Amino acid sequence: MTNEMKPVRVRFAPSPTGRLHLGGGRTALYNYLLAKKTGGKFILRIEDTDRKRYIENAEQELMDGLHWLGIDWDEGPDKPGEFGPYRQSERKEIYLKYAEQLIKQGDAFYCFCTPERLHRMKEEQEKRKEFPHYDGHCRDISLEDARKRIAAGEPYVIRFKTPKGGVTTVHDAIRGEITVENRTIDDYIIVKSDGWALYHLAAMVDDHLMGITHVIRGSEWIPTLPLHHMIIQAFGWEEPVWIHLSVFLKPSGKGKMSKRESADLIKDGYSIFLTDFKDLGYLPEAVTNWIALMGWSYDDHTEFFTMEDLIKDFSIDHLNPSPAAINFTKLDYFNGVHIRALPVEDLAHRIKPFFEAKGYHPDDETLLKITPIIQERIVTLDDAPEIAGFFFEDHVTPQTEDLIQKGLTAEKCAEIAEKSYQVLADLPEISPRIGEPEMRALVEELGLKPAQVFGVLRVAVTGRKVSPPLFESMEIIGKDIVLERIKTAAKMLREYQSRNN
RNA sequence: GCCUCCAUCGUCUAGGGGACCAGGACGCAACCCUUUCAAGGUUAAAACGUGAGUUCGAAUCUCACUGGAGGUGCCA
């Protein structure tokens, strides 16, 4: 069905009031996917009508976050199109014009109630255990009187006039019919006293003017969906297909992430803010794959998706309406999978900054050599300097205790180091091809287990008990340094031996 | 409180009346592979919230309850 969909026009319409989080990223992604899939257009619109909440760098971070994920738009603040401007703060007059139309039609009215009166009204309603709603005080002021009061300089807002009886039913593409009693829909303010339109008006006007065919947005808009429907009806416009996505819950599944919890996450190497994932060592491919699957699925077994795959396979009828708990463990899994899927050169390029951030100075040649042997061992790019940083250190500092293998004495281990030295010193070079066969012969000769002999070597050469494959590592380090380190280790073991006798 | 939405393994999910004593994935456990750590392979444990109803037959449809979430702003 979706395969034959006509080109859509969709939009992602965030407000620059904070950082772009996972949920917003997913909403943007789904919009983008639907546009690409149908050969339609994806529009980025900035909803910045609330000047009080405006945050200076938010818009830039928003765009950076989307770009990092691999999402680009056809029209937006930085990409003029025929439906612009794409910042609501630049469209003030447009909204006023349409508000005026609503007033003339009798679908909206001027309201002169002071915030104080409204506050008192609300308190009384709460005392009487009624649900808070506008009491209709200014609903029936004649247009003539209203204009006089405005001319006299009285402050006012514009409210949409909702019907008092009956029900309103709106269709959502993934939830079916959503029916609400009209009496529960308030006479919402659509233009503030400062002359700025509110979301309910601005978004409906823009969606219409920008030719939006499908609105994919968060479920927090479900309660006001009937209002939006009424506004569109009042103008006589064509209604878009509504698609309300579920929310993301915290990992426990109990409620959504609080500000405090979001801030704490970073200590564990996670975040819910899109722009943090890069520095945390996550691949945009992995994050995209991960969030795509929280609320959408393809079939009962496919889970690896590139952006290209997603564009090909995405469809709105596989969207899931229920809330999803964020599972960071699964992100780690996806990151590993996508790291392993990367060409070596690409991965080498991506881990370089992480080495540099830890103070290493990786040369590209060495980097290219170590990348294949750590590729299946790192979960985040950030792990790379941790497990392979020693390749760029001049000296390693093994612990004597680590050099002594389980079930062996220091003396025996010293002997292993010394004999290994002799074997390796005679070779033209050390690599899995040249060196390993000889060393295995030595293992045989000594009557030991491979793990014991290689264990001594591993700690001696890399300075650690856990490392990438031994012979590959020694090849990269080079014969001279390897021999020097083995010699040092042997000396340490001998010293330990005499000290403890 | 009121309104609305949601409800399958711990988590993400497949499932849209018989194909399901419910499939996949993460995680967890065991085993195999193995010079460490990973990766990979095999196996195991693990779910249809409760109660009615419709039907020859319900995870799938209806209702109630329960639980969870969202909304209730001159925010978006």
CSV table of N, CA and C (backbone and C1' of nucleotides) in Angstrom, one decimal, chain B residues 14-57:
chain,number,residue,atom,x,y,z
B,14,A,P,5.1,-4.9,16.3
B,14,A,O5',5.3,-6.4,15.8
B,14,A,C5',6.2,-6.6,14.7
B,14,A,C4',6.1,-8.0,14.2
B,14,A,C3',4.7,-8.5,14.0
B,14,A,O3',4.2,-8.2,12.7
B,14,A,C1',6.1,-10.1,15.1
B,15,G,P,2.8,-7.6,12.6
B,15,G,O5',1.9,-8.8,12.9
B,15,G,C5',2.1,-10.1,12.2
B,15,G,C4',1.5,-11.2,13.1
B,15,G,C3',0.0,-11.0,13.2
B,15,G,O3',-0.6,-12.1,12.5
B,15,G,C1',1.0,-11.3,15.3
B,16,G,P,-1.8,-12.0,11.7
B,16,G,O5',-3.0,-11.7,12.8
B,16,G,C5',-4.3,-11.7,12.3
B,16,G,C4',-5.0,-10.5,12.8
B,16,G,C3',-6.1,-9.9,11.9
B,16,G,O3',-7.3,-10.6,12.2
B,16,G,C1',-4.7,-8.1,12.6
B,17,G,P,-8.0,-11.3,11.1
B,17,G,O5',-8.4,-12.6,11.9
B,17,G,C5',-8.8,-12.5,13.2
B,17,G,C4',-8.7,-13.9,13.7
B,17,G,C3',-8.9,-15.0,12.7
B,17,G,O3',-7.5,-15.4,12.4
B,17,G,C1',-10.4,-15.3,14.5
B,18,G,P,-7.1,-16.8,12.0
B,18,G,O5',-6.9,-17.6,13.4
B,18,G,C5',-5.9,-18.6,13.6
B,18,G,C4',-6.5,-19.9,14.0
B,18,G,C3',-5.9,-21.1,13.4
B,18,G,O3',-5.2,-21.8,14.5
B,18,G,C1',-8.2,-21.3,13.2
B,19,A,P,-3.7,-21.6,14.8
B,19,A,O5',-3.0,-21.8,13.4
B,19,A,C5',-2.6,-23.1,12.9
B,19,A,C4',-1.6,-22.9,11.9
B,19,A,C3',-0.4,-22.0,12.3
B,19,A,O3',0.6,-22.8,12.9
B,19,A,C1',-1.2,-21.3,10.2
B,20,C,P,1.8,-22.2,13.7
B,20,C,O5',1.8,-22.7,15.2
B,20,C,C5',0.7,-23.0,16.0
B,20,C,C4',0.7,-22.2,17.2
B,20,C,C3',-0.8,-21.9,17.7
B,20,C,O3',-1.1,-22.6,18.9
B,20,C,C1',0.6,-19.9,17.8
B,21,C,P,-0.5,-23.9,19.3
B,21,C,O5',0.4,-23.4,20.5
B,21,C,C5',-0.2,-22.8,21.6
B,21,C,C4',0.3,-23.4,22.9
B,21,C,C3',1.9,-23.4,23.0
B,21,C,O3',2.4,-22.1,23.4
B,21,C,C1',1.1,-25.5,23.6
B,22,A,P,3.9,-21.7,23.0
B,22,A,O5',3.7,-20.6,21.9
B,22,A,C5',3.8,-20.8,20.6
B,22,A,C4',3.8,-19.5,19.8
B,22,A,C3',4.9,-18.6,20.2
B,22,A,O3',6.1,-18.8,19.4
B,22,A,C1',2.9,-17.5,20.4
B,23,G,P,7.4,-19.4,20.0
B,23,G,O5',8.4,-19.0,18.9
B,23,G,C5',8.3,-19.5,17.5
B,23,G,C4',8.7,-18.4,16.6
B,23,G,C3',9.9,-17.5,17.0
B,23,G,O3',11.1,-18.1,16.8
B,23,G,C1',8.1,-16.1,16.3
B,24,G,P,12.4,-17.8,17.7
B,24,G,O5',12.8,-16.4,17.2
B,24,G,C5',13.2,-16.2,15.9
B,24,G,C4',13.5,-14.8,15.6
B,24,G,C3',14.5,-14.1,16.5
B,24,G,O3',15.9,-14.4,16.2
B,24,G,C1',12.6,-12.7,16.3
B,25,A,P,17.0,-14.4,17.3
B,25,A,O5',17.1,-12.9,17.7
B,25,A,C5',17.6,-11.9,16.8
B,25,A,C4',17.6,-10.6,17.4
B,25,A,C3',18.2,-10.4,18.7
B,25,A,O3',19.6,-10.3,18.6
B,25,A,C1',16.1,-9.4,18.8
B,26,C,P,20.6,-10.8,19.8
B,26,C,O5',20.4,-9.6,20.9
B,26,C,C5',20.8,-8.3,20.6
B,26,C,C4',20.4,-7.4,21.7
B,26,C,C3',21.0,-7.8,23.1
B,26,C,O3',22.3,-7.4,23.3
B,26,C,C1',18.7,-7.2,23.3
B,27,G,P,23.4,-8.3,24.0
B,27,G,O5',22.7,-8.4,25.5
B,27,G,C5',22.7,-7.3,26.3
B,27,G,C4',21.9,-7.6,27.6
B,27,G,C3',22.3,-8.8,28.3
B,27,G,O3',23.3,-8.6,29.2
B,27,G,C1',19.9,-8.8,28.0
B,28,C,P,24.4,-9.7,29.5
B,28,C,O5',23.5,-10.8,30.3
B,28,C,C5',23.0,-10.5,31.6
B,28,C,C4',22.2,-11.7,32.1
B,28,C,C3',22.8,-13.0,32.0
B,28,C,O3',23.7,-13.3,33.1
B,28,C,C1',20.7,-13.2,31.1
B,29,A,P,25.1,-14.1,32.9
B,29,A,O5',24.6,-15.6,32.8
B,29,A,C5',24.0,-16.2,33.9
B,29,A,C4',23.6,-17.6,33.5
B,29,A,C3',24.6,-18.4,32.8
B,29,A,O3',25.6,-19.0,33.7
B,29,A,C1',22.5,-18.6,31.7
B,30,A,P,27.0,-19.4,33.2
B,30,A,O5',26.8,-20.7,32.3
B,30,A,C5',26.3,-21.9,32.9
B,30,A,C4',26.0,-22.9,31.9
B,30,A,C3',27.1,-23.2,30.9
B,30,A,O3',28.0,-24.1,31.4
B,30,A,C1',25.1,-22.9,29.7
B,31,C,P,29.6,-24.0,30.9
B,31,C,O5',29.5,-24.7,29.5
B,31,C,C5',29.2,-26.0,29.3
B,31,C,C4',28.9,-26.3,27.8
B,31,C,C3',30.0,-26.0,26.9
B,31,C,O3',30.9,-27.0,26.8
B,31,C,C1',28.0,-25.1,26.0
B,32,C,P,32.5,-26.7,26.4
B,32,C,O5',32.3,-26.4,24.8
B,32,C,C5',31.9,-27.5,23.9
B,32,C,C4',31.8,-27.0,22.5
B,32,C,C3',33.1,-26.3,22.0
B,32,C,O3',34.0,-27.2,21.5
B,32,C,C1',31.2,-25.0,21.5
B,33,C,P,35.6,-26.9,21.7
B,33,C,O5',35.8,-25.7,20.7
B,33,C,C5',35.7,-25.8,19.3
B,33,C,C4',35.8,-24.5,18.6
B,33,C,C3',37.1,-23.7,19.0
B,33,C,O3',38.2,-24.2,18.2
B,33,C,C1',35.2,-22.3,19.1
B,34,U,P,39.6,-24.6,18.9
B,34,U,O5',40.1,-23.3,19.5
B,34,U,C5',40.5,-22.2,18.6
B,34,U,C4',40.7,-21.0,19.4
B,34,U,C3',41.7,-21.1,20.6
B,34,U,O3',43.0,-20.9,20.2
B,34,U,C1',39.7,-20.1,21.3
B,35,U,P,44.2,-21.5,21.1
B,35,U,O5',44.4,-20.4,22.2
B,35,U,C5',45.1,-20.8,23.4
B,35,U,C4',45.5,-19.5,24.1
B,35,U,C3',44.5,-18.4,24.1
B,35,U,O3',43.7,-18.6,25.2
B,35,U,C1',46.6,-17.6,23.4
B,36,U,P,42.2,-18.0,25.3
B,36,U,O5',42.4,-16.6,26.0
B,36,U,C5',42.8,-16.5,27.3
B,36,U,C4',42.8,-15.1,27.8
B,36,U,C3',41.5,-14.3,27.5
B,36,U,O3',40.6,-14.5,28.6
B,36,U,C1',43.4,-13.1,26.7
B,37,C,P,39.1,-14.6,28.3
B,37,C,O5',38.7,-13.2,27.7
B,37,C,C5',38.8,-12.0,28.5
B,37,C,C4',38.6,-10.8,27.7
B,37,C,C3',37.3,-10.9,26.8
B,37,C,O3',36.2,-10.5,27.6
B,37,C,C1',39.1,-10.1,25.5
B,38,A,P,34.7,-10.9,27.2
B,38,A,O5',34.6,-9.9,25.9
B,38,A,C5',33.8,-10.3,24.9
B,38,A,C4',34.1,-9.5,23.7
B,38,A,C3',33.4,-9.9,22.4
B,38,A,O3',32.2,-9.1,22.3
B,38,A,C1',35.7,-9.9,21.9
B,39,A,P,30.8,-9.9,22.0
B,39,A,O5',31.0,-10.2,20.5
B,39,A,C5',31.2,-9.2,19.5
B,39,A,C4',31.7,-9.9,18.2
B,39,A,C3',30.9,-11.1,17.7
B,39,A,O3',29.8,-10.6,16.9
B,39,A,C1',33.2,-11.7,17.7
B,40,G,P,28.4,-11.4,17.0
B,40,G,O5',28.8,-12.8,16.4
B,40,G,C5',29.1,-13.0,15.1
B,40,G,C4',29.6,-14.4,14.8
B,40,G,C3',28.5,-15.4,15.2
B,40,G,O3',27.5,-15.6,14.3
B,40,G,C1',30.7,-16.1,15.9
B,41,G,P,26.1,-16.1,14.8
B,41,G,O5',26.3,-17.6,15.1
B,41,G,C5',26.7,-18.5,14.1
B,41,G,C4',26.9,-19.9,14.6
B,41,G,C3',25.7,-20.4,15.5
B,41,G,O3',24.7,-20.9,14.7
B,41,G,C1',27.8,-20.8,16.6
B,42,U,P,23.2,-20.9,15.3
B,42,U,O5',23.2,-22.0,16.4
B,42,U,C5',23.4,-23.4,16.0
B,42,U,C4',23.5,-24.2,17.3
B,42,U,C3',22.3,-24.0,18.2
B,42,U,O3',21.2,-24.8,17.8
B,42,U,C1',24.3,-24.0,19.5
B,43,U,P,19.7,-24.3,18.2
B,43,U,O5',19.7,-24.5,19.8
B,43,U,C5',19.7,-25.9,20.3
B,43,U,C4',19.9,-25.8,21.8
B,43,U,C3',18.8,-25.1,22.6
B,43,U,O3',17.7,-25.9,22.8
B,43,U,C1',20.9,-24.5,23.4
B,44,A,P,16.3,-25.1,23.2
B,44,A,O5',16.5,-24.6,24.7
B,44,A,C5',16.7,-25.6,25.7
B,44,A,C4',16.9,-24.9,27.0
B,44,A,C3',15.8,-23.9,27.5
B,44,A,O3',14.8,-24.6,28.1
B,44,A,C1',18.0,-22.9,27.7
B,45,A,P,13.3,-24.1,28.0
B,45,A,O5',13.3,-23.0,29.1
B,45,A,C5',13.6,-23.3,30.5
B,45,A,C4',13.8,-22.0,31.3
B,45,A,C3',12.7,-21.0,31.1
B,45,A,O3',11.6,-21.3,31.9
B,45,A,C1',14.8,-20.0,30.9
B,46,A,P,10.1,-21.0,31.2
B,46,A,O5',10.1,-19.5,31.0
B,46,A,C5',10.2,-18.6,32.1
B,46,A,C4',10.3,-17.2,31.6
B,46,A,C3',9.2,-16.8,30.6
B,46,A,O3',8.0,-16.5,31.2
B,46,A,C1',11.3,-16.0,29.8
B,47,A,P,6.7,-17.2,30.6
B,47,A,O5',5.9,-15.9,30.0
B,47,A,C5',5.6,-14.8,30.8
B,47,A,C4',5.0,-13.7,30.0
B,47,A,C3',3.6,-14.1,29.3
B,47,A,O3',2.6,-13.9,30.2
B,47,A,C1',5.1,-13.1,27.7
B,48,C,P,1.3,-14.9,30.1
B,48,C,O5',0.7,-14.4,28.7
B,48,C,C5',-0.4,-13.6,28.7
B,48,C,C4',-0.2,-12.5,27.7
B,48,C,C3',-1.4,-11.7,27.4
B,48,C,O3',-1.1,-10.4,27.5
B,48,C,C1',-0.6,-12.8,25.4
B,49,G,P,-2.0,-9.3,28.2
B,49,G,O5',-2.2,-9.8,29.6
B,49,G,C5',-1.1,-10.0,30.5
B,49,G,C4',-1.6,-9.7,31.9
B,49,G,C3',-3.0,-10.2,32.3
B,49,G,O3',-2.9,-11.5,32.8
B,49,G,C1',-2.7,-7.9,32.8
B,50,U,P,-4.2,-12.4,32.5
B,50,U,O5',-5.3,-11.8,33.4
B,50,U,C5',-5.2,-11.9,34.8
B,50,U,C4',-6.4,-11.4,35.5
B,50,U,C3',-7.7,-11.9,35.0
B,50,U,O3',-8.1,-13.2,35.6
B,50,U,C1',-7.9,-9.6,35.1
B,51,G,P,-9.0,-14.2,34.7
B,51,G,O5',-10.4,-13.5,34.7
B,51,G,C5',-11.0,-13.2,36.0
B,51,G,C4',-12.3,-12.5,35.7
B,51,G,C3',-13.2,-13.1,34.6
B,51,G,O3',-13.9,-14.2,35.0
B,51,G,C1',-13.0,-10.7,34.3
B,52,A,P,-14.7,-15.0,33.9
B,52,A,O5',-16.0,-14.1,33.7
B,52,A,C5',-16.8,-14.4,32.7
B,52,A,C4',-17.7,-13.2,32.4
B,52,A,C3',-18.3,-13.2,31.0
B,52,A,O3',-19.5,-14.0,31.0
B,52,A,C1',-17.2,-11.2,31.3
B,53,G,P,-19.5,-15.2,30.0
B,53,G,O5',-19.8,-14.5,28.6
B,53,G,C5',-21.0,-13.6,28.6
B,53,G,C4',-20.8,-12.6,27.5
B,53,G,C3',-20.7,-13.2,26.1
B,53,G,O3',-22.0,-13.6,25.6
B,53,G,C1',-19.1,-11.5,26.3
B,54,U,P,-22.2,-14.8,24.6
B,54,U,O5',-21.6,-14.2,23.2
B,54,U,C5',-22.3,-13.1,22.6
B,54,U,C4',-21.6,-12.8,21.3
B,54,U,C3',-21.2,-14.0,20.4
B,54,U,O3',-22.4,-14.4,19.6
B,54,U,C1',-19.3,-12.6,20.6
B,55,U,P,-22.8,-15.9,19.6
B,55,U,O5',-21.6,-16.6,18.8
B,55,U,C5',-21.2,-16.2,17.5
B,55,U,C4',-20.0,-16.8,17.1
B,55,U,C3',-19.9,-18.3,17.4
B,55,U,O3',-20.5,-19.1,16.4
B,55,U,C1',-17.9,-17.2,18.0
B,56,C,P,-21.4,-20.4,16.9
B,56,C,O5',-20.2,-21.4,17.3
B,56,C,C5',-20.5,-22.6,18.1
B,56,C,C4',-19.3,-23.5,18.1
B,56,C,C3',-18.0,-22.9,18.5
B,56,C,O3',-17.9,-22.9,19.9
B,56,C,C1',-17.7,-24.1,16.5
B,57,G,P,-17.3,-21.5,20.6
B,57,G,O5',-15.8,-21.4,20.1
B,57,G,C5',-14.9,-22.4,20.6
B,57,G,C4',-13.6,-22.2,19.8
B,57,G,C3',-12.9,-20.8,19.9
B,57,G,O3',-12.1,-20.7,21.1
B,57,G,C1',-13.0,-21.5,17.7
